[in-house]
mmCIF file of C-alpha atoms in Angstrom:
data_model
loop_
_atom_site.group_PDB
_atom_site.id
_atom_site.type_symbol
_atom_site.label_atom_id
_atom_site.label_comp_id
_atom_site.label_asym_id
_atom_site.label_seq_id
_atom_site.Cartn_x
_atom_site.Cartn_y
_atom_site.Cartn_z
ATOM 1 C CA MET A 13 -63.834 133.171 42.673
ATOM 2 C CA ASN A 14 -64.573 129.952 44.568
ATOM 3 C CA GLU A 15 -68.216 130.899 45.066
ATOM 4 C CA GLU A 16 -68.600 131.620 41.356
ATOM 5 C CA VAL A 17 -67.168 128.217 40.412
ATOM 6 C CA LYS A 18 -69.460 126.525 42.929
ATOM 7 C CA PHE A 19 -72.427 128.489 41.523
ATOM 8 C CA ILE A 20 -71.579 127.353 37.973
ATOM 9 C CA LEU A 21 -71.323 123.719 39.125
ATOM 10 C CA ASP A 22 -74.627 123.923 41.035
ATOM 11 C CA SER A 23 -76.530 125.551 38.182
ATOM 12 C CA THR A 24 -75.082 123.007 35.717
ATOM 13 C CA LYS A 25 -76.169 120.147 37.976
ATOM 14 C CA GLU A 26 -79.649 121.692 38.213
ATOM 15 C CA SER A 27 -79.887 121.999 34.410
ATOM 16 C CA MET A 28 -78.785 118.401 33.940
ATOM 17 C CA GLN A 29 -81.338 117.289 36.537
ATOM 18 C CA GLY A 30 -83.945 119.123 34.444
ATOM 19 C CA ALA A 31 -82.932 117.037 31.403
ATOM 20 C CA ILE A 32 -83.446 113.853 33.463
ATOM 21 C CA ALA A 33 -86.865 115.047 34.694
ATOM 22 C CA HIS A 34 -87.911 115.850 31.115
ATOM 23 C CA LEU A 35 -86.802 112.395 29.957
ATOM 24 C CA GLU A 36 -88.807 110.750 32.753
ATOM 25 C CA LYS A 37 -91.954 112.585 31.599
ATOM 26 C CA GLN A 38 -91.360 111.619 27.970
ATOM 27 C CA LEU A 39 -90.749 107.949 28.800
ATOM 28 C CA ILE A 40 -93.935 107.711 30.887
ATOM 29 C CA VAL A 41 -96.006 108.710 27.852
ATOM 30 C CA ILE A 42 -94.460 105.953 25.694
ATOM 31 C CA ARG A 43 -96.696 103.009 26.380
ATOM 32 C CA ALA A 44 -95.282 99.590 27.130
ATOM 33 C CA GLY A 45 -98.312 97.374 26.528
ATOM 34 C CA LYS A 46 -99.936 98.078 29.867
ATOM 35 C CA ALA A 47 -102.725 100.649 30.139
ATOM 36 C CA SER A 48 -101.818 103.773 32.116
ATOM 37 C CA PRO A 49 -103.620 107.106 32.693
ATOM 38 C CA ALA A 50 -100.346 108.813 31.682
ATOM 39 C CA MET A 51 -100.956 107.644 28.094
ATOM 40 C CA LEU A 52 -103.679 110.272 27.815
ATOM 41 C CA SER A 53 -101.735 113.064 29.537
ATOM 42 C CA GLY A 54 -101.365 115.071 26.327
ATOM 43 C CA VAL A 55 -105.062 114.913 25.352
ATOM 44 C CA MET A 56 -106.829 118.293 25.339
ATOM 45 C CA VAL A 57 -110.655 118.436 25.391
ATOM 46 C CA GLU A 58 -112.732 121.374 24.139
ATOM 47 C CA TYR A 59 -114.496 122.536 27.304
ATOM 48 C CA TYR A 60 -116.700 125.602 26.837
ATOM 49 C CA GLY A 61 -114.482 126.711 23.963
ATOM 50 C CA ASN A 62 -111.184 126.261 25.817
ATOM 51 C CA PRO A 63 -108.717 123.400 25.336
ATOM 52 C CA THR A 64 -108.558 121.708 28.747
ATOM 53 C CA PRO A 65 -106.418 118.734 29.867
ATOM 54 C CA LEU A 66 -108.433 115.503 29.941
ATOM 55 C CA ASN A 67 -107.742 114.887 33.631
ATOM 56 C CA GLN A 68 -109.476 118.207 34.459
ATOM 57 C CA VAL A 69 -112.782 117.235 32.812
ATOM 58 C CA GLY A 70 -113.033 113.665 34.098
ATOM 59 C CA ASN A 71 -111.541 110.864 36.164
ATOM 60 C CA VAL A 72 -109.087 108.698 34.228
ATOM 61 C CA ASN A 73 -108.709 105.157 35.599
ATOM 62 C CA THR A 74 -107.263 101.800 34.583
ATOM 63 C CA PRO A 75 -109.524 99.013 35.887
ATOM 64 C CA ASP A 76 -107.218 96.391 34.332
ATOM 65 C CA ALA A 77 -104.018 96.149 32.270
ATOM 66 C CA ARG A 78 -105.843 96.503 28.923
ATOM 67 C CA THR A 79 -108.537 99.105 29.662
ATOM 68 C CA ILE A 80 -108.657 102.832 30.363
ATOM 69 C CA THR A 81 -111.922 104.437 31.480
ATOM 70 C CA ILE A 82 -112.724 108.147 31.584
ATOM 71 C CA GLN A 83 -115.643 109.170 33.784
ATOM 72 C CA PRO A 84 -116.497 112.758 32.727
ATOM 73 C CA PHE A 85 -117.616 115.240 35.371
ATOM 74 C CA GLU A 86 -120.415 116.265 32.962
ATOM 75 C CA LYS A 87 -122.140 113.662 30.744
ATOM 76 C CA SER A 88 -122.397 116.176 27.919
ATOM 77 C CA LEU A 89 -118.603 115.942 27.501
ATOM 78 C CA ILE A 90 -118.551 112.280 26.430
ATOM 79 C CA HIS A 91 -118.532 113.072 22.701
ATOM 80 C CA GLU A 92 -115.950 115.855 23.131
ATOM 81 C CA ILE A 93 -113.673 113.448 25.038
ATOM 82 C CA GLU A 94 -114.010 110.792 22.317
ATOM 83 C CA LYS A 95 -113.236 113.390 19.658
ATOM 84 C CA ALA A 96 -110.193 114.666 21.575
ATOM 85 C CA ILE A 97 -108.775 111.135 21.964
ATOM 86 C CA LEU A 98 -109.191 110.467 18.240
ATOM 87 C CA MET A 99 -107.631 113.859 17.387
ATOM 88 C CA ALA A 100 -104.636 113.116 19.648
ATOM 89 C CA ASN A 101 -103.760 110.312 17.196
ATOM 90 C CA LEU A 102 -102.669 107.835 19.872
ATOM 91 C CA GLY A 103 -103.937 104.807 17.987
ATOM 92 C CA PHE A 104 -106.868 104.280 20.374
ATOM 93 C CA ASN A 105 -110.495 103.771 19.401
ATOM 94 C CA PRO A 106 -112.673 105.153 22.225
ATOM 95 C CA MET A 107 -116.185 103.781 22.872
ATOM 96 C CA ASN A 108 -118.833 104.992 25.304
ATOM 97 C CA ASN A 109 -121.565 103.321 27.303
ATOM 98 C CA GLY A 110 -123.553 106.531 27.839
ATOM 99 C CA GLU A 111 -121.849 107.305 31.157
ATOM 100 C CA SER A 112 -118.144 106.923 30.516
ATOM 101 C CA VAL A 113 -115.589 106.572 27.721
ATOM 102 C CA ILE A 114 -113.857 103.202 27.491
ATOM 103 C CA ILE A 115 -110.594 102.593 25.670
ATOM 104 C CA SER A 116 -109.422 99.074 25.003
ATOM 105 C CA VAL A 117 -105.626 99.156 24.742
ATOM 106 C CA PRO A 118 -104.582 96.749 21.973
ATOM 107 C CA PRO A 119 -101.600 94.456 22.580
ATOM 108 C CA LEU A 120 -98.412 95.684 20.928
ATOM 109 C CA THR A 121 -97.085 93.988 17.800
ATOM 110 C CA GLU A 122 -93.361 93.251 17.480
ATOM 111 C CA GLU A 123 -93.056 96.001 14.837
ATOM 112 C CA ARG A 124 -94.814 98.551 17.066
ATOM 113 C CA ARG A 125 -92.563 97.592 19.995
ATOM 114 C CA ARG A 126 -89.502 98.303 17.857
ATOM 115 C CA GLU A 127 -90.958 101.697 16.853
ATOM 116 C CA LEU A 128 -91.556 102.542 20.513
ATOM 117 C CA VAL A 129 -87.975 101.566 21.396
ATOM 118 C CA LYS A 130 -86.750 103.888 18.615
ATOM 119 C CA GLN A 131 -88.943 106.666 20.018
ATOM 120 C CA ALA A 132 -87.556 106.079 23.536
ATOM 121 C CA LYS A 133 -83.990 106.064 22.161
ATOM 122 C CA ALA A 134 -84.620 109.378 20.379
ATOM 123 C CA GLU A 135 -85.888 110.901 23.645
ATOM 124 C CA ALA A 136 -82.807 109.606 25.469
ATOM 125 C CA GLU A 137 -80.538 111.092 22.778
ATOM 126 C CA ASP A 138 -82.310 114.456 23.077
ATOM 127 C CA SER A 139 -81.669 114.405 26.814
ATOM 128 C CA LYS A 140 -77.994 113.560 26.256
ATOM 129 C CA VAL A 141 -77.702 116.509 23.865
ATOM 130 C CA GLY A 142 -79.238 118.724 26.556
ATOM 131 C CA VAL A 143 -76.724 117.492 29.141
ATOM 132 C CA ARG A 144 -73.825 118.060 26.734
ATOM 133 C CA ASN A 145 -75.069 121.585 26.005
ATOM 134 C CA ASP A 146 -75.165 122.233 29.758
ATOM 135 C CA ARG A 147 -71.537 121.020 29.941
ATOM 136 C CA LYS A 148 -70.523 123.331 27.090
ATOM 137 C CA ASN A 149 -72.215 126.327 28.715
ATOM 138 C CA ALA A 150 -70.550 125.589 32.064
ATOM 139 C CA ASN A 151 -67.115 125.234 30.451
ATOM 140 C CA ASN A 152 -67.619 128.569 28.662
ATOM 141 C CA GLU A 153 -68.475 130.199 32.005
ATOM 142 C CA ILE A 154 -65.297 128.719 33.545
ATOM 143 C CA LYS A 155 -63.231 130.107 30.637
ATOM 144 C CA LYS A 156 -64.749 133.555 31.235
ATOM 145 C CA LEU A 157 -63.797 133.323 34.911
ATOM 146 C CA GLU A 158 -60.291 132.235 33.922
ATOM 147 C CA LYS A 159 -59.932 135.428 31.834
ATOM 148 C CA GLU A 160 -61.141 137.407 34.873
ATOM 149 C CA GLY A 161 -58.406 135.949 37.058
ATOM 150 C CA LEU A 162 -59.362 132.401 38.054
ATOM 151 C CA SER A 163 -56.207 130.297 38.470
ATOM 152 C CA GLU A 164 -55.461 127.721 35.777
ATOM 153 C CA ASP A 165 -55.509 124.874 38.324
ATOM 154 C CA MET A 166 -58.933 125.857 39.634
ATOM 155 C CA ALA A 167 -60.250 126.119 36.079
ATOM 156 C CA LYS A 168 -58.921 122.636 35.226
ATOM 157 C CA ASN A 169 -60.425 121.205 38.444
ATOM 158 C CA ALA A 170 -63.783 122.812 37.656
ATOM 159 C CA GLU A 171 -63.736 121.441 34.096
ATOM 160 C CA THR A 172 -62.940 117.974 35.484
ATOM 161 C CA ASP A 173 -65.851 118.268 37.926
ATOM 162 C CA ILE A 174 -68.153 119.344 35.093
ATOM 163 C CA GLN A 175 -67.038 116.367 32.977
ATOM 164 C CA GLU A 176 -67.639 113.954 35.887
ATOM 165 C CA LEU A 177 -71.112 115.464 36.349
ATOM 166 C CA THR A 178 -71.795 115.064 32.628
ATOM 167 C CA ASP A 179 -70.630 111.440 32.645
ATOM 168 C CA SER A 180 -72.846 110.585 35.621
ATOM 169 C CA TYR A 181 -75.956 112.130 34.013
ATOM 170 C CA ILE A 182 -75.277 110.447 30.648
ATOM 171 C CA LYS A 183 -74.977 107.144 32.539
ATOM 172 C CA LYS A 184 -78.332 107.814 34.280
ATOM 173 C CA ILE A 185 -79.959 108.519 30.904
ATOM 174 C CA ASP A 186 -78.566 105.273 29.468
ATOM 175 C CA GLU A 187 -79.855 103.328 32.488
ATOM 176 C CA MET A 188 -83.329 104.900 32.144
ATOM 177 C CA PHE A 189 -83.404 103.992 28.442
ATOM 178 C CA THR A 190 -82.304 100.402 29.136
ATOM 179 C CA VAL A 191 -85.099 99.974 31.710
ATOM 180 C CA LYS A 192 -87.695 101.421 29.318
ATOM 181 C CA GLU A 193 -86.433 99.295 26.413
ATOM 182 C CA LYS A 194 -86.749 96.143 28.521
ATOM 183 C CA GLU A 195 -90.254 97.231 29.633
ATOM 184 C CA ILE A 196 -91.362 97.810 26.017
ATOM 185 C CA MET A 197 -89.898 94.586 24.625
ATOM 186 C CA THR A 198 -91.316 92.382 27.419
ATOM 187 C CA VAL A 199 -94.396 90.597 26.091
#
C-alpha cells in the first residue's frame, strides 16, 4: 500500500508541476511593455498551404525594447507574415522594408496595463483550479485505497501531504502572478 500512496503523491506533484509550467508559458505571452519574440509565439503563417509557426519561417529578433524584427527565410513570405500578424489580433501593425518585417511595439496605456493584469490574474486562477482538481483526484484515489485496506492513519497522513503540496503550489502561483503584475504595472 505504501508504494501506491507514494505513486499517488508523485503523480499529483507532477500534475501540479504541469499547471505551473502552463502558467509560465501563458504569462510569457502577456506582454509587459518590452518587446519580446515570445509575443509572436502563437502566430501561424501560411507556408505552402500549411499553417506554420512564425519562428519556423523566419528569425524573430528584438533589436531594442520597442521593436521586433522578423527576417523571413524566403523574401516571398513577407506579405504572408504581415497578414498572419494582423490576423493574430495582437494589436500590432507590421511594416516591411522589402527584406524584413518590422513591428513597433507601442507603449502600454494605464487602461491596457490593467487589462493585462486581469488577463494574468485569470491565467493564475485557471492554474489554481487545475491544482485543486489534482488535489481532488488524489484524495479520491486515497479514498479508493482506504476501501481496499489502507489504514485510516495512512490515509489521513496522505491527505495531509496532498494538502501541503496543494498549498505550496498555490503559493507558487500567487508569487508568479505578483511578479508578473509588478512587471506589467511598471512604466
